[in-house]
Tab-separated table of N, CA and C in Angstrom:
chain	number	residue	atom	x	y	z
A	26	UNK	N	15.353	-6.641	-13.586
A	26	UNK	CA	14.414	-5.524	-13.586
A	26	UNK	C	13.449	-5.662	-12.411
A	27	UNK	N	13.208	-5.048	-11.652
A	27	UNK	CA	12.116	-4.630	-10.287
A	27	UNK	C	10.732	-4.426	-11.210
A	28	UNK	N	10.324	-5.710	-10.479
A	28	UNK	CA	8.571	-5.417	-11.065
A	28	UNK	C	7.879	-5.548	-9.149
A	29	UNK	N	6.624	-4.989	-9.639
A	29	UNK	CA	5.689	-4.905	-8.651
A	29	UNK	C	4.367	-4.819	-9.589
A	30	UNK	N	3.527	-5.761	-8.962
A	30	UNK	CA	2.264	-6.068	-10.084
A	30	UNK	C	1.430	-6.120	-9.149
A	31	UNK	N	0.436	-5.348	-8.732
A	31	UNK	CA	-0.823	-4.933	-8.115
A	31	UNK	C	-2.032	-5.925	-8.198
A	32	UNK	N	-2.584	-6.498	-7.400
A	32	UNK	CA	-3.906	-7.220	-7.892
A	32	UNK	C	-5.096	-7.058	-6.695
A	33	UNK	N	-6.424	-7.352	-6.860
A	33	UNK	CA	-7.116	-7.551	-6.101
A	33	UNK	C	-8.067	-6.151	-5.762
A	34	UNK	N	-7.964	-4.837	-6.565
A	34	UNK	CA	-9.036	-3.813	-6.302
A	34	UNK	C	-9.991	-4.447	-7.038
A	35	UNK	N	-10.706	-3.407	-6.924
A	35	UNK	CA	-12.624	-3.526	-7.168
A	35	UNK	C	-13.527	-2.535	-6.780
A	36	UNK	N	-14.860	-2.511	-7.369
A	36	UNK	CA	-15.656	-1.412	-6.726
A	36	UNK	C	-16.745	-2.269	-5.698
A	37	UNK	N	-16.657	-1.362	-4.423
A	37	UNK	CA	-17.670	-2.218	-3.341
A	37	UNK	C	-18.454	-0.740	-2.599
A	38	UNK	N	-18.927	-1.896	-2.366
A	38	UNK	CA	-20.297	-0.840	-1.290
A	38	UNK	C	-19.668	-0.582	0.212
A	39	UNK	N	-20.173	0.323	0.528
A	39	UNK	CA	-19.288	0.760	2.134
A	39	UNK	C	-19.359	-0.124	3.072
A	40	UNK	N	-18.669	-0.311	3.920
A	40	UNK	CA	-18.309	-1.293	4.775
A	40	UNK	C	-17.846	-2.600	4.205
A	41	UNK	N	-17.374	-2.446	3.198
A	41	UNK	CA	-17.419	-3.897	2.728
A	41	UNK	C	-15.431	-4.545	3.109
A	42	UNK	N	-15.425	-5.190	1.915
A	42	UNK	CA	-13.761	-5.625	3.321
A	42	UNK	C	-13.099	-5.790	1.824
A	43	UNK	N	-11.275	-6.258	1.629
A	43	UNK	CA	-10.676	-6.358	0.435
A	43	UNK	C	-9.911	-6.394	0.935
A	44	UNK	N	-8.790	-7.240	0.297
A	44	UNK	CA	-7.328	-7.979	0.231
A	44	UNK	C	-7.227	-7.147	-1.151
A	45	UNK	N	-5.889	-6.598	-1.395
A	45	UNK	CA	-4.883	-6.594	-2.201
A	45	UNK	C	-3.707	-6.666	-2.217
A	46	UNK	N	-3.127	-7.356	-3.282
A	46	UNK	CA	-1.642	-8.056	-3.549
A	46	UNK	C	-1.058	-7.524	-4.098
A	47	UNK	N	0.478	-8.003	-4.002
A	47	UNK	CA	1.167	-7.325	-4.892
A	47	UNK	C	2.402	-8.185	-5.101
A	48	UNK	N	2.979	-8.648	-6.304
A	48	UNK	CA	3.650	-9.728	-6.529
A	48	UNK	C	5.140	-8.884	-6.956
A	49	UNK	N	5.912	-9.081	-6.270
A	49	UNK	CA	6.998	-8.459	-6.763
A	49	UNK	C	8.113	-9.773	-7.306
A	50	UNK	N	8.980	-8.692	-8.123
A	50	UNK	CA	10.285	-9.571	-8.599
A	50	UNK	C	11.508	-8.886	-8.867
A	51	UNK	N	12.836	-9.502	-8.692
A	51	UNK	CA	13.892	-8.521	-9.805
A	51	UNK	C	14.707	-8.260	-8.606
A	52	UNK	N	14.204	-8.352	-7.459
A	52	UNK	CA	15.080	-7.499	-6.358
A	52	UNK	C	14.696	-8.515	-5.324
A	53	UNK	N	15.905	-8.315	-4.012
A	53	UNK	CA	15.969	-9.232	-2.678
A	53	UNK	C	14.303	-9.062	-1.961
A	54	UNK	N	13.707	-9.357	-2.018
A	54	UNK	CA	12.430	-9.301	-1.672
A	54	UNK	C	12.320	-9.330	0.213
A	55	UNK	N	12.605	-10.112	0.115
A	55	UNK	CA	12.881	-10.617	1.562
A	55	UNK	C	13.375	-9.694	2.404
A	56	UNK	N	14.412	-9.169	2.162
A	56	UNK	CA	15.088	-7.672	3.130
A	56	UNK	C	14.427	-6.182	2.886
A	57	UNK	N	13.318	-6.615	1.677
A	57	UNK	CA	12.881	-4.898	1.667
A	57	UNK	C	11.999	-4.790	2.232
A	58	UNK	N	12.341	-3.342	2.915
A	58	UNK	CA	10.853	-2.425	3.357
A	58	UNK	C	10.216	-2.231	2.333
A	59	UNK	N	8.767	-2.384	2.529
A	59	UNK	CA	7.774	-1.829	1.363
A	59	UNK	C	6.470	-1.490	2.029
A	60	UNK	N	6.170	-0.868	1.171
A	60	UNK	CA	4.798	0.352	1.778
A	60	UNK	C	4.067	-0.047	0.379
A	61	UNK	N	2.262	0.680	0.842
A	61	UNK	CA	1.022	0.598	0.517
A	61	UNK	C	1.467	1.954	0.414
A	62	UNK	N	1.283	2.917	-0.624
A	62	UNK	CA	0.489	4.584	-1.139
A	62	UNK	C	-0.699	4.746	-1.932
A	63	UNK	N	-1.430	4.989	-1.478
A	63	UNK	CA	-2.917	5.407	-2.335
A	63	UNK	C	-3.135	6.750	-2.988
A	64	UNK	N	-3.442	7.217	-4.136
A	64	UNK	CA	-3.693	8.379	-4.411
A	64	UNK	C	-5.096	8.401	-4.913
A	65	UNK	N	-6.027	9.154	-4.573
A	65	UNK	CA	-7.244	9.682	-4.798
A	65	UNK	C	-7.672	10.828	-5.598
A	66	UNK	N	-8.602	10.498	-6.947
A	66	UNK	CA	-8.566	11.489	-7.513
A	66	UNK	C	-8.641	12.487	-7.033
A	67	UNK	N	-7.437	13.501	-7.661
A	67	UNK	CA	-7.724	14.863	-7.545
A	67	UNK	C	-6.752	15.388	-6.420
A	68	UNK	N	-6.001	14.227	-5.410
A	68	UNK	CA	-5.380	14.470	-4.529
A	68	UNK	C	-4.308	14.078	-4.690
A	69	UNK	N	-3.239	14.197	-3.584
A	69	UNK	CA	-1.552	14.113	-3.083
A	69	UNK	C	-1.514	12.616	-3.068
A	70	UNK	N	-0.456	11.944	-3.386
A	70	UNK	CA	-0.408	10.399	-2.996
A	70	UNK	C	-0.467	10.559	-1.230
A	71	UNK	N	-0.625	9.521	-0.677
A	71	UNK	CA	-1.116	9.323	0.871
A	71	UNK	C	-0.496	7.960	1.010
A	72	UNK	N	0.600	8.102	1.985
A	72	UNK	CA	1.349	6.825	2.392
A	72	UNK	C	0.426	6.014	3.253
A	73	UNK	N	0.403	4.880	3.285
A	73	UNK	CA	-0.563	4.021	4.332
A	73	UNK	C	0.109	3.629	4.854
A	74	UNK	N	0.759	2.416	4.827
A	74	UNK	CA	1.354	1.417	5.558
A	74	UNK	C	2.627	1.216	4.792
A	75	UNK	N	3.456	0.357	5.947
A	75	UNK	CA	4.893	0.181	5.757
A	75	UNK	C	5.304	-1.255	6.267
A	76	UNK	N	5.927	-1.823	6.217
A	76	UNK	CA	6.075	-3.256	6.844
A	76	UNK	C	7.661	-3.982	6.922
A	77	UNK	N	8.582	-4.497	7.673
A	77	UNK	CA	10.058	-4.434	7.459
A	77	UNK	C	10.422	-6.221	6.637
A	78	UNK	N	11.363	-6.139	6.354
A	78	UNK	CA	11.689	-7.683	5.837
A	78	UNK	C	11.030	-8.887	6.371
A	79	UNK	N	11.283	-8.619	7.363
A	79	UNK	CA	10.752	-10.236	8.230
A	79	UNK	C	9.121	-10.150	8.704
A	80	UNK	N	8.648	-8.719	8.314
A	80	UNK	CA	7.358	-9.071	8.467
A	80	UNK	C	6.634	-8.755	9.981
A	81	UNK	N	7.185	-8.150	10.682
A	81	UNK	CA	6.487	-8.257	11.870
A	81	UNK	C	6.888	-6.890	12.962
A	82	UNK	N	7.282	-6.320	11.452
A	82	UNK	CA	6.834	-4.472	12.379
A	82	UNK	C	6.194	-3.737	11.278
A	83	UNK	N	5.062	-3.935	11.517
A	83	UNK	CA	4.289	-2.947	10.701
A	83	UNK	C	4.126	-1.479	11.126
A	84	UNK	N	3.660	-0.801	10.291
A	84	UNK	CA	3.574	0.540	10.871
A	84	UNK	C	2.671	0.878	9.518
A	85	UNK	N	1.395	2.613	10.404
A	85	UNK	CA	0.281	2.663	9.443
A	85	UNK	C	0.413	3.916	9.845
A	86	UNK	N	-0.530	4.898	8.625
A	86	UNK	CA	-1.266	6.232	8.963
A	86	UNK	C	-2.293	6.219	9.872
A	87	UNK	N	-2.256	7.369	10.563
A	87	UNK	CA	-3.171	7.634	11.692
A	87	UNK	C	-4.719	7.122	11.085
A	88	UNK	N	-4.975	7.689	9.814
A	88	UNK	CA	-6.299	7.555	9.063
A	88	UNK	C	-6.816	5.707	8.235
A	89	UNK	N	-5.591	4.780	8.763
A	89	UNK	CA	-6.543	3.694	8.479
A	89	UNK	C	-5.855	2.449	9.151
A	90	UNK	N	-4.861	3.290	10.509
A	90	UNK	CA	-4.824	1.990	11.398
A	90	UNK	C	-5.679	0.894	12.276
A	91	UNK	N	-6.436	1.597	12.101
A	91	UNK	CA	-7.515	0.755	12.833
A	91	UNK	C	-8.387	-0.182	11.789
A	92	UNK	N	-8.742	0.542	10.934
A	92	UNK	CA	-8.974	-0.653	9.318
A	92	UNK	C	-8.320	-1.213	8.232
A	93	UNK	N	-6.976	-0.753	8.254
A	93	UNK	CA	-6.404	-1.519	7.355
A	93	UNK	C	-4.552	-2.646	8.000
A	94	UNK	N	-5.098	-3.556	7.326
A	94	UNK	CA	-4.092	-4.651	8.146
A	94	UNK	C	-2.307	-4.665	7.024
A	95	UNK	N	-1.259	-4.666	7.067
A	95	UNK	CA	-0.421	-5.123	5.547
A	95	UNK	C	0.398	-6.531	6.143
A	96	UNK	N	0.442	-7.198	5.481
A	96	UNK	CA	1.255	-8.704	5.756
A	96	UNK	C	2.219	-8.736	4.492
A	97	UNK	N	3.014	-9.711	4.747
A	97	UNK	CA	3.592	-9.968	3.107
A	97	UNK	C	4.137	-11.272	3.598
A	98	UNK	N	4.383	-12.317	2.545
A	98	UNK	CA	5.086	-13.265	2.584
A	98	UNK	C	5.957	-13.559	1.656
A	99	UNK	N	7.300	-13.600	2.478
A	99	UNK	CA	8.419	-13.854	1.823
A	99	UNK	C	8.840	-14.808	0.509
A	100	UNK	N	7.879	-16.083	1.043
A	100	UNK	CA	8.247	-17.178	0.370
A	100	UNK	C	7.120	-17.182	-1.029
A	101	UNK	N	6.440	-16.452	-1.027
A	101	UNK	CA	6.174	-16.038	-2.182
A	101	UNK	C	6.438	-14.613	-2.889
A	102	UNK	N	7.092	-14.172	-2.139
A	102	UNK	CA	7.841	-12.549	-2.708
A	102	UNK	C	6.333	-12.125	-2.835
A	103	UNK	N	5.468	-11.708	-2.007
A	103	UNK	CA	4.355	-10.742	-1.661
A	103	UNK	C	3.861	-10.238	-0.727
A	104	UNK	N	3.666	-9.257	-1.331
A	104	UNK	CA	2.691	-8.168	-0.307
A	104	UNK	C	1.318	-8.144	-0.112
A	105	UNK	N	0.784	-8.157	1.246
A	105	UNK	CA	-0.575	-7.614	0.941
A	105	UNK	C	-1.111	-6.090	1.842
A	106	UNK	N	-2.986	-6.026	1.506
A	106	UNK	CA	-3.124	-5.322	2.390
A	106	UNK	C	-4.589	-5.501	2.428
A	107	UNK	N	-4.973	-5.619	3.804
A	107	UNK	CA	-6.440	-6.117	3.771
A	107	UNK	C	-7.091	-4.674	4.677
A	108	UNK	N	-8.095	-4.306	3.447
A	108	UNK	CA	-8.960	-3.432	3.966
A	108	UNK	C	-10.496	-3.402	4.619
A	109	UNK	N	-10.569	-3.257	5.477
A	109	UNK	CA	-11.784	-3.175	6.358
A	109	UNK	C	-12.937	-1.945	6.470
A	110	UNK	N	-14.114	-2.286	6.446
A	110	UNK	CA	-14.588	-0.996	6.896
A	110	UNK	C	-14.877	-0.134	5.721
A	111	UNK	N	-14.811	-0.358	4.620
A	111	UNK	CA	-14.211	0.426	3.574
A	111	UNK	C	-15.316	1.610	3.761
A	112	UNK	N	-14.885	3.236	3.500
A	112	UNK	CA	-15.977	3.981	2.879
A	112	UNK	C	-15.505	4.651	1.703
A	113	UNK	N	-16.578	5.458	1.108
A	113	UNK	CA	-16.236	5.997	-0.147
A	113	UNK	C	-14.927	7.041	-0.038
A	114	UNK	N	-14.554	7.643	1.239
A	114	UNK	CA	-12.901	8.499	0.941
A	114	UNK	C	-11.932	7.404	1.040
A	115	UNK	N	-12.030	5.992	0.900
A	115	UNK	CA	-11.001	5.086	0.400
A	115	UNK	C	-10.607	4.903	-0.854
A	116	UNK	N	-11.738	5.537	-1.594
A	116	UNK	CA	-11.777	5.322	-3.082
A	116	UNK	C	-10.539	5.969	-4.136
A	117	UNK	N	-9.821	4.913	-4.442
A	117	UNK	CA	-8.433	5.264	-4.756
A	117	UNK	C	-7.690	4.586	-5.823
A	118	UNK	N	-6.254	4.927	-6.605
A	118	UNK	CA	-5.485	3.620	-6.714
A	118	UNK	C	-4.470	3.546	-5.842
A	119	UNK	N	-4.184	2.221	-5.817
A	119	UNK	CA	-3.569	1.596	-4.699
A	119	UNK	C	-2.081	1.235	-5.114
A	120	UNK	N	-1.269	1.926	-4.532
A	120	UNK	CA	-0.056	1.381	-5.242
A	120	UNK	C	0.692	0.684	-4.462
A	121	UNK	N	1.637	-0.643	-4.849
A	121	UNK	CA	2.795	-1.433	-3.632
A	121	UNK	C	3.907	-0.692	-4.254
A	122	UNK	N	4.294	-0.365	-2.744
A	122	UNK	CA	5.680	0.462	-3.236
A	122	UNK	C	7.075	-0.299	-2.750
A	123	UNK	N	8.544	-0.273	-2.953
A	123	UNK	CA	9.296	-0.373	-1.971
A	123	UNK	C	10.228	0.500	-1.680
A	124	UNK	N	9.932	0.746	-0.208
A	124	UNK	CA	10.629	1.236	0.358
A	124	UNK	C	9.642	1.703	2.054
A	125	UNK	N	10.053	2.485	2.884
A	125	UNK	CA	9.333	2.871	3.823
A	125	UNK	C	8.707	3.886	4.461
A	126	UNK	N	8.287	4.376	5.470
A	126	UNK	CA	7.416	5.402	6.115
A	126	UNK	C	8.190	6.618	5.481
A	127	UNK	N	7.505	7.468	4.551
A	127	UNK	CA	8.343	8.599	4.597
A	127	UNK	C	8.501	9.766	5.694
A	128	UNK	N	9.385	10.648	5.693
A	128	UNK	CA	9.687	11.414	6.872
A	128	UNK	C	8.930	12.850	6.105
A	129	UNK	N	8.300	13.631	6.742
A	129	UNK	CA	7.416	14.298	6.536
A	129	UNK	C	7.795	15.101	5.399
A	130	UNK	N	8.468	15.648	5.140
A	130	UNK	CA	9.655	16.560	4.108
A	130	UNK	C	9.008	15.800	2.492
A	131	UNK	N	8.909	14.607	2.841
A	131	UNK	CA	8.757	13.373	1.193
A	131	UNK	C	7.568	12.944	1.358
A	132	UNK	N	6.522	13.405	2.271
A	132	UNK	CA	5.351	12.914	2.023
A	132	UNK	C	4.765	12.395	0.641
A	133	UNK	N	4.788	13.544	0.019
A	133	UNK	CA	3.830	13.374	-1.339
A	133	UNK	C	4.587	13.268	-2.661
A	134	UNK	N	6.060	12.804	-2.019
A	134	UNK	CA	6.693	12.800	-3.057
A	134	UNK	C	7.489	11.214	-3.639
A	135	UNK	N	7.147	10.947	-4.229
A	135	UNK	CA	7.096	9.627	-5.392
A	135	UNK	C	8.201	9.371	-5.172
A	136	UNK	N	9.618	10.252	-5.610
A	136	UNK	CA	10.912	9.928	-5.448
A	136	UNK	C	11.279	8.875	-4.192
A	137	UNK	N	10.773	9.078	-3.017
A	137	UNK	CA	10.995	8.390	-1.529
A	137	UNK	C	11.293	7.066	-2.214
A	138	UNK	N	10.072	6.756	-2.891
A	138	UNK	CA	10.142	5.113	-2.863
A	138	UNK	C	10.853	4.716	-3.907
A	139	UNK	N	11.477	3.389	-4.238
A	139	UNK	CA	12.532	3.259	-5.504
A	139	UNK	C	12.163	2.858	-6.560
A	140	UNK	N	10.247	1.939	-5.692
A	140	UNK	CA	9.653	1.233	-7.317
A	140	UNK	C	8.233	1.743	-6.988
A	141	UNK	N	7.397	1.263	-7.934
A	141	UNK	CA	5.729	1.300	-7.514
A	141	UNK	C	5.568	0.057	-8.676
A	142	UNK	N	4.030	-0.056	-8.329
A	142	UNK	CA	3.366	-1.128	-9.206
A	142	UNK	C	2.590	-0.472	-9.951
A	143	UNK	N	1.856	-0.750	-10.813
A	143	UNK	CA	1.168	-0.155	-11.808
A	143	UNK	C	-0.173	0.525	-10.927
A	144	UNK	N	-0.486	0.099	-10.085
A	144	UNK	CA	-1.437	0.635	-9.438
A	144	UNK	C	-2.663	-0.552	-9.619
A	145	UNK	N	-3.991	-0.838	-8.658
A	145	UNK	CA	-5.080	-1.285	-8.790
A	145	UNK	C	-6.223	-0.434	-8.282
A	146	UNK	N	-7.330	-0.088	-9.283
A	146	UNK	CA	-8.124	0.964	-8.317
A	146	UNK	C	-9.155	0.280	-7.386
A	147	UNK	N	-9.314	0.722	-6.386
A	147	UNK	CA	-10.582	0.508	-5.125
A	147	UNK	C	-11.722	1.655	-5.241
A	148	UNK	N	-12.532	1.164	-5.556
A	148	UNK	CA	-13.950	2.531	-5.613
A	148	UNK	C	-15.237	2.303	-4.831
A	149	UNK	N	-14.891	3.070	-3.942
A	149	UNK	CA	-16.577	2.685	-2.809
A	149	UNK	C	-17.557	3.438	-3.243
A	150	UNK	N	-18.381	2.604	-2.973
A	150	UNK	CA	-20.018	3.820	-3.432
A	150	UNK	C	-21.253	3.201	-3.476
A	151	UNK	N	-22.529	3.774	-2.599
A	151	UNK	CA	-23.255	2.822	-2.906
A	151	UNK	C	-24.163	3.095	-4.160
């Protein structure tokens, strides 16, 4: 069974910084693409980041390449994603997904990816 288990949101004050994880199992870990999607109340899920097996082609949305970093390590079958800068339109849940960048057509659509994690929420505010 494909699990993905979310950890590490919280509520912080703006600018503040955050790592979240995501522990997967059940599936080749190592060869999958997997992506960061955030959905914000009231809104469309919003793909963030994407990252390939080996770790070292990342790829991000225009809206948080410059503050948000994703790594994962293999040898512990995880994902992360470290957020910077934070302000209150970050305020979200955070889901680890697998699979990758969707092509514009699947933006907002859930199907793209094959798993998600339960989600962890992030809430900025001062």
């Amino acid at each position: 069974e494909v699990q993905l288990v979310e950890s590490g949101g919280g509520s912080l004050q703006p600018g503040a910084s955050l790592t979240l994880s995501c522990a997967a199992a059940g599936f080749t870990f190592s060869t999958s693409i997997m992506s960061w999607v955030r959905q914000a109340p009231g809104k469309e899920i919003e793909w963030l980041s994407s990252i390939n097996g080996g770790g070292n082609v990342p790829n991000y949305a225009d809206s948080v390449k410059v503050r948000f970093t994703i790594s994962r390590d293999n040898a512990k079958n995880s994902l992360y994603l470290k957020l910077n800068s934070l302000k209150p339109e970050d305020t979200a849940m955070y889901y680890c997904t697998r699979g990758g960048r969707p092509p514009t057509s699947f933006a907002t659509d859930r199907s793209w990816w094959t798993a998600w994690g339960q989600g962890t929420p992030v809430t900025v505010s001062s």
